Tab-separated table of C-alpha atoms in Angstrom:
chain	number	residue	atom	x	y	z
A	162	UNK	CA	-20.505	-34.861	9.497
A	163	UNK	CA	-17.019	-33.481	10.107
A	164	UNK	CA	-14.597	-32.090	7.555
A	165	UNK	CA	-11.960	-34.684	8.405
A	166	UNK	CA	-14.486	-37.449	7.649
A	167	UNK	CA	-14.986	-35.933	4.189
A	168	UNK	CA	-11.209	-35.847	3.685
A	169	UNK	CA	-10.837	-39.471	4.799
A	170	UNK	CA	-13.670	-40.584	2.498
A	171	UNK	CA	-12.067	-38.876	-0.511
A	172	UNK	CA	-8.678	-40.410	0.267
A	173	UNK	CA	-10.173	-43.873	0.493
A	174	UNK	CA	-12.227	-43.348	-2.678
A	175	UNK	CA	-8.981	-42.425	-4.440
A	176	UNK	CA	-6.732	-45.160	-3.035
A	177	UNK	CA	-9.380	-47.902	-2.607
A	178	UNK	CA	-7.082	-49.297	0.066
A	179	UNK	CA	-7.458	-48.595	3.789
A	180	UNK	CA	-3.727	-48.829	4.529
A	181	UNK	CA	-2.659	-46.463	1.758
A	182	UNK	CA	-5.543	-44.046	2.473
A	183	UNK	CA	-4.576	-43.928	6.149
A	184	UNK	CA	-0.962	-43.177	5.194
A	185	UNK	CA	-2.107	-40.385	2.854
A	186	UNK	CA	-4.113	-38.843	5.699
A	187	UNK	CA	-1.284	-39.344	8.198
A	188	UNK	CA	-3.447	-41.354	10.600
A	189	UNK	CA	-3.611	-44.993	11.680
A	190	UNK	CA	-5.704	-47.494	9.755
A	191	UNK	CA	-8.019	-48.187	12.733
A	192	UNK	CA	-8.676	-44.437	13.074
A	193	UNK	CA	-9.575	-44.230	9.384
A	194	UNK	CA	-11.838	-47.285	9.674
A	195	UNK	CA	-13.667	-45.785	12.673
A	196	UNK	CA	-14.166	-42.450	10.863
A	197	UNK	CA	-15.604	-44.137	7.764
A	198	UNK	CA	-17.870	-46.356	9.923
A	199	UNK	CA	-19.131	-43.271	11.776
A	200	UNK	CA	-19.878	-41.553	8.468
A	201	UNK	CA	-21.705	-44.633	7.167
A	202	UNK	CA	-23.816	-44.755	10.343
A	203	UNK	CA	-24.713	-41.082	9.874
A	204	UNK	CA	-25.675	-41.579	6.210
A	205	UNK	CA	-27.539	-44.816	6.827
A	206	UNK	CA	-25.646	-47.244	4.627
A	207	UNK	CA	-22.258	-48.551	3.511
A	208	UNK	CA	-20.059	-46.222	1.446
A	209	UNK	CA	-17.570	-48.944	0.514
A	210	UNK	CA	-17.754	-52.658	-0.086
A	211	UNK	CA	-14.842	-54.655	1.341
A	212	UNK	CA	-14.220	-57.954	-0.422
A	213	UNK	CA	-11.092	-59.587	1.024
A	214	UNK	CA	-8.194	-57.426	-0.249
A	215	UNK	CA	-10.386	-55.449	-2.624
A	216	UNK	CA	-12.296	-52.283	-1.690
A	217	UNK	CA	-14.682	-50.412	-3.969
A	218	UNK	CA	-17.343	-47.727	-3.693
A	219	UNK	CA	-20.910	-48.771	-2.987
A	220	UNK	CA	-23.833	-47.231	-4.838
A	221	UNK	CA	-24.279	-44.792	-1.923
A	222	UNK	CA	-20.546	-44.033	-2.004
A	223	UNK	CA	-20.634	-43.274	-5.751
A	224	UNK	CA	-23.637	-41.004	-5.211
A	225	UNK	CA	-22.013	-39.125	-2.351
A	226	UNK	CA	-18.535	-38.761	-3.906
A	227	UNK	CA	-19.248	-35.626	-6.028
A	228	UNK	CA	-20.979	-33.932	-3.054
A	229	UNK	CA	-18.074	-34.652	-0.744
A	230	UNK	CA	-15.620	-33.459	-3.398
A	231	UNK	CA	-17.600	-30.227	-3.797
A	232	UNK	CA	-17.641	-29.671	-0.017
A	233	UNK	CA	-13.890	-30.249	0.174
A	234	UNK	CA	-13.095	-27.972	-2.790
A	235	UNK	CA	-15.269	-25.133	-1.465
A	236	UNK	CA	-13.679	-25.399	1.964
A	237	UNK	CA	-10.185	-25.237	0.476
A	238	UNK	CA	-11.172	-22.226	-1.665
A	239	UNK	CA	-12.534	-20.445	1.409
A	240	UNK	CA	-9.282	-21.092	3.277
A	241	UNK	CA	-7.265	-19.680	0.384
A	242	UNK	CA	-9.432	-16.551	0.343
A	243	UNK	CA	-8.900	-16.088	4.066
A	244	UNK	CA	-5.106	-16.540	3.975
A	245	UNK	CA	-4.184	-12.966	2.965
A	246	UNK	CA	-6.269	-11.493	5.792
A	247	UNK	CA	-5.117	-13.915	8.460
A	248	UNK	CA	-1.479	-13.461	7.437
A	249	UNK	CA	-1.785	-9.702	8.037
A	250	UNK	CA	-2.343	-10.084	11.764
A	251	UNK	CA	0.422	-8.412	13.793
A	252	UNK	CA	2.170	-7.180	10.633
A	253	UNK	CA	4.276	-4.038	10.286
A	254	UNK	CA	4.357	-2.303	6.909
A	255	UNK	CA	7.396	-0.057	6.431
A	256	UNK	CA	6.544	2.899	4.243
A	257	UNK	CA	9.097	5.448	3.051
A	258	UNK	CA	7.846	8.986	2.530
A	259	UNK	CA	9.679	12.003	1.211
A	260	UNK	CA	10.523	14.271	4.119
A	261	UNK	CA	8.852	17.129	2.203
A	262	UNK	CA	5.509	15.309	2.134
A	263	UNK	CA	2.982	16.569	4.689
A	264	UNK	CA	0.636	14.184	6.541
A	265	UNK	CA	-2.606	16.105	5.969
A	266	UNK	CA	-3.353	14.702	2.524
A	267	UNK	CA	-2.495	11.143	3.629
A	268	UNK	CA	-4.222	11.000	7.010
A	269	UNK	CA	-7.726	10.079	5.755
A	270	UNK	CA	-6.352	7.276	3.584
A	271	UNK	CA	-4.155	5.893	6.378
A	272	UNK	CA	-7.021	6.024	8.906
A	273	UNK	CA	-9.319	4.216	6.465
A	274	UNK	CA	-6.667	1.569	5.780
A	275	UNK	CA	-6.165	1.006	9.517
A	276	UNK	CA	-9.904	0.587	10.109
A	277	UNK	CA	-10.075	-2.086	7.416
A	278	UNK	CA	-6.796	-3.824	8.302
A	279	UNK	CA	-6.292	-3.167	11.997
A	280	UNK	CA	-3.743	-5.982	12.235
A	281	UNK	CA	-1.291	-3.961	10.139
A	282	UNK	CA	0.738	-1.229	11.807
A	283	UNK	CA	2.362	1.393	9.580
A	284	UNK	CA	5.922	2.525	10.150
A	285	UNK	CA	6.580	5.772	8.256
A	286	UNK	CA	10.232	6.527	7.508
A	287	UNK	CA	11.269	10.041	6.421
A	288	UNK	CA	13.524	9.920	3.396
A	289	UNK	CA	14.992	11.855	0.517
A	290	UNK	CA	14.369	10.500	-2.973
A	291	UNK	CA	17.859	8.942	-3.431
A	292	UNK	CA	17.814	7.190	-0.042
A	293	UNK	CA	14.207	6.063	-0.571
A	294	UNK	CA	15.178	4.469	-3.905
A	295	UNK	CA	18.108	2.695	-2.271
A	296	UNK	CA	16.012	1.435	0.667
A	297	UNK	CA	13.314	0.091	-1.665
A	298	UNK	CA	15.909	-1.708	-3.774
A	299	UNK	CA	17.548	-3.304	-0.720
A	300	UNK	CA	14.166	-4.347	0.708
A	301	UNK	CA	14.490	-2.175	3.821
A	302	UNK	CA	11.260	-0.452	2.725
A	303	UNK	CA	8.309	-2.141	1.029
A	304	UNK	CA	6.480	0.889	-0.361
A	305	UNK	CA	7.465	4.488	-1.012
A	306	UNK	CA	5.641	7.783	-1.447
A	307	UNK	CA	7.706	9.965	-3.734
A	308	UNK	CA	7.591	12.640	-6.376
A	309	UNK	CA	7.485	10.996	-9.783
A	310	UNK	CA	10.633	12.102	-11.610
A	311	UNK	CA	13.100	10.847	-14.146
A	312	UNK	CA	15.264	9.902	-11.139
A	313	UNK	CA	13.003	6.862	-10.649
A	314	UNK	CA	14.405	4.396	-13.167
A	315	UNK	CA	12.962	1.237	-14.697
A	316	UNK	CA	13.507	-0.735	-11.478
A	317	UNK	CA	10.466	0.963	-9.972
A	318	UNK	CA	6.748	1.013	-10.641
A	319	UNK	CA	4.995	4.296	-9.773
A	320	UNK	CA	1.228	4.737	-9.352
A	321	UNK	CA	0.313	8.466	-9.505
A	322	UNK	CA	-1.861	9.447	-6.524
A	323	UNK	CA	-2.262	13.227	-6.516
A	324	UNK	CA	-0.861	16.458	-7.880
A	325	UNK	CA	0.372	19.111	-5.485
A	326	UNK	CA	1.054	22.751	-6.363
A	327	UNK	CA	3.738	24.856	-4.750
A	328	UNK	CA	2.767	27.984	-2.848
A	329	UNK	CA	4.565	31.023	-1.449
A	330	UNK	CA	4.534	31.466	2.335
A	331	UNK	CA	5.072	34.981	3.690
A	332	UNK	CA	5.020	36.959	6.925
A	333	UNK	CA	1.580	38.451	7.459
A	334	UNK	CA	2.954	41.999	7.081
A	335	UNK	CA	5.025	41.285	3.953
A	336	UNK	CA	4.166	43.646	1.049
A	337	UNK	CA	3.453	40.671	-1.239
A	338	UNK	CA	0.906	39.303	1.270
A	339	UNK	CA	-1.515	41.944	-0.009
A	340	UNK	CA	-1.655	40.139	-3.368
A	341	UNK	CA	-4.115	37.270	-3.913
A	342	UNK	CA	-1.751	35.533	-6.320
A	343	UNK	CA	2.028	35.882	-6.579
A	344	UNK	CA	3.856	35.756	-9.888
A	345	UNK	CA	7.407	34.479	-10.035
A	346	UNK	CA	8.676	37.876	-11.143
A	347	UNK	CA	7.219	39.435	-7.945
A	348	UNK	CA	9.887	37.549	-5.961
A	349	UNK	CA	12.784	39.330	-7.642
A	350	UNK	CA	15.084	40.706	-4.963
A	351	UNK	CA	12.948	39.438	-2.054
A	352	UNK	CA	14.859	37.695	0.789
A	353	UNK	CA	14.354	33.925	0.566
A	354	UNK	CA	14.227	31.391	3.418
A	355	UNK	CA	15.301	28.102	1.843
A	356	UNK	CA	14.200	24.548	2.616
A	357	UNK	CA	17.316	22.450	1.938
A	358	UNK	CA	15.335	19.265	1.235
A	359	UNK	CA	12.995	20.884	-1.302
A	360	UNK	CA	13.267	18.580	-4.318
A	361	UNK	CA	11.816	21.325	-6.577
A	362	UNK	CA	14.475	23.898	-5.696
A	363	UNK	CA	16.444	23.282	-8.888
A	364	UNK	CA	13.281	23.769	-10.936
A	365	UNK	CA	12.586	27.055	-9.173
A	366	UNK	CA	16.166	28.224	-9.714
A	367	UNK	CA	15.940	27.417	-13.415
A	368	UNK	CA	12.651	29.312	-13.797
A	369	UNK	CA	14.172	32.310	-12.009
A	370	UNK	CA	17.228	32.183	-14.291
A	371	UNK	CA	15.000	31.993	-17.392
A	372	UNK	CA	13.068	35.050	-16.167
A	373	UNK	CA	16.256	36.926	-15.330
A	374	UNK	CA	15.385	37.362	-11.652
A	375	UNK	CA	17.071	36.360	-8.397
A	376	UNK	CA	16.272	36.254	-4.691
A	377	UNK	CA	18.960	36.316	-2.005
A	378	UNK	CA	19.021	33.312	0.347
A	379	UNK	CA	19.092	34.671	3.916
A	380	UNK	CA	18.513	31.406	5.800
A	381	UNK	CA	18.699	27.667	5.003
A	382	UNK	CA	17.519	24.656	7.026
A	383	UNK	CA	16.613	20.996	6.588
A	384	UNK	CA	13.758	21.472	9.056
A	385	UNK	CA	10.480	22.927	7.839
A	386	UNK	CA	9.559	24.138	11.324
A	387	UNK	CA	12.705	26.302	11.416
A	388	UNK	CA	11.957	27.699	7.951
A	389	UNK	CA	8.380	28.521	8.991
A	390	UNK	CA	9.662	30.079	12.186
A	391	UNK	CA	11.938	32.411	10.225
A	392	UNK	CA	9.133	33.288	7.793
A	393	UNK	CA	6.815	34.017	10.705
A	394	UNK	CA	9.481	36.224	12.275
A	395	UNK	CA	9.733	38.278	9.074
A	396	UNK	CA	13.100	37.109	7.765
A	397	UNK	CA	11.816	36.342	4.267
A	398	UNK	CA	9.483	34.248	2.130
A	399	UNK	CA	9.404	30.461	1.799
A	400	UNK	CA	8.461	27.953	-0.844
A	401	UNK	CA	6.242	24.996	0.224
A	402	UNK	CA	4.026	22.243	-1.209
A	403	UNK	CA	0.382	23.250	-0.748
A	404	UNK	CA	-0.508	20.246	1.451
A	405	UNK	CA	2.213	21.028	3.985
A	406	UNK	CA	1.234	21.645	7.600
A	407	UNK	CA	1.153	25.439	7.330
A	408	UNK	CA	0.151	27.516	10.381
A	409	UNK	CA	-2.573	30.160	10.372
A	410	UNK	CA	-0.219	32.984	11.311
A	411	UNK	CA	1.566	33.114	7.948
A	412	UNK	CA	0.202	34.222	4.571
A	413	UNK	CA	-0.112	31.490	1.937
A	414	UNK	CA	-0.473	32.546	-1.711
A	415	UNK	CA	-0.696	30.582	-4.977
A	416	UNK	CA	2.322	30.877	-7.258
A	417	UNK	CA	1.821	31.543	-10.986
A	418	UNK	CA	3.781	32.796	-13.954
A	419	UNK	CA	4.549	29.927	-14.140
A	420	UNK	CA	2.637	27.690	-11.766
A	421	UNK	CA	4.387	24.411	-11.155
A	422	UNK	CA	3.617	21.321	-9.125
A	423	UNK	CA	4.730	17.818	-8.324
A	424	UNK	CA	3.018	14.470	-8.808
A	425	UNK	CA	3.188	12.255	-5.726
A	426	UNK	CA	3.164	8.546	-6.495
A	427	UNK	CA	3.115	5.249	-4.655
A	428	UNK	CA	6.338	3.462	-5.576
A	429	UNK	CA	7.193	-0.239	-5.426
A	430	UNK	CA	9.981	-2.342	-6.907
A	431	UNK	CA	8.915	-3.589	-10.309
A	432	UNK	CA	8.410	-7.354	-10.482
A	433	UNK	CA	8.882	-7.958	-6.751
A	434	UNK	CA	6.040	-10.085	-5.262
A	435	UNK	CA	3.868	-8.126	-2.845
A	436	UNK	CA	3.219	-9.284	0.696
A	437	UNK	CA	-0.512	-9.370	1.566
A	438	UNK	CA	-0.135	-6.094	3.490
A	439	UNK	CA	1.585	-4.356	0.576
A	440	UNK	CA	-1.030	-5.687	-1.835
A	441	UNK	CA	-3.836	-4.363	0.357
A	442	UNK	CA	-2.090	-0.990	0.693
A	443	UNK	CA	-1.583	-0.665	-3.076
A	444	UNK	CA	-5.189	-1.641	-3.849
A	445	UNK	CA	-6.445	0.813	-1.239
A	446	UNK	CA	-4.302	3.616	-2.661
A	447	UNK	CA	-5.582	2.937	-6.179
A	448	UNK	CA	-9.197	3.113	-5.022
A	449	UNK	CA	-8.873	6.140	-2.715
A	450	UNK	CA	-10.374	9.489	-3.749
A	451	UNK	CA	-7.208	11.580	-3.739
A	452	UNK	CA	-7.337	15.358	-4.251
A	453	UNK	CA	-7.027	16.569	-7.817
A	454	UNK	CA	-7.513	13.062	-9.206
A	455	UNK	CA	-9.371	14.433	-12.249
A	456	UNK	CA	-6.051	15.781	-13.467
A	457	UNK	CA	-4.309	12.463	-13.078
A	458	UNK	CA	-6.274	10.611	-15.770
A	459	UNK	CA	-3.646	11.016	-18.481
A	460	UNK	CA	-0.612	10.058	-16.365
């Protein structure tokens, strides 16, 4: 028994007319007649009685109709289930990520996603928060990874993934490198190597102003590798998210008094239908065991 025979039987059972059933199936009437005859031979009896211009189901046909309908419905349901996966073959998912976001905390998730959906290639685009918001709105990007802030308005839906503290990075021979933990007030007067794209810089400046301290900026760059190079060379201290790609030849110390951090979220445009690839990525991100997830429960 073939699936097309089941489809032809159901069409004829509905129309009770060979011509109209053939039209509904987009085949010729002789082809429909041959398919029904083949099915009757396989089942061992007539499925329809033909009386001049009138066609009706036989007793065998009435008995088989619910089984054929069930077979057809289950096959259609299986096809619908398979559609999202088959439509993700040879698909590129464009993902915007803040340029300050390091790959180390994301690599395990991305590798796991690729193993499960190897037909989807990920294209990561570095972005600042304003340009990421604009690209998401225009549809140039489908998903974003960004710090959750008040700058993300009601157009966007943000799913918190993990919390990331900020740390102080110092030359190995810096006097503060001898401390296990650095308080904000310890930085007073210490030369500062600034990351221009640090989205928490204004927060740090405000904390310093509230504490009545200051630190002279001796070097500024948009590139983290240049900032780290200047720190390594002894020019001053730097301010980095803890999951950044930090080399072993600099000292990394927690910052307290106060400690502050950012929440990194997966961002999509609210109300916009997801493609299958985006839906799979969002579901995977929700289920992934991100660092510090215990602290995310109330967000």
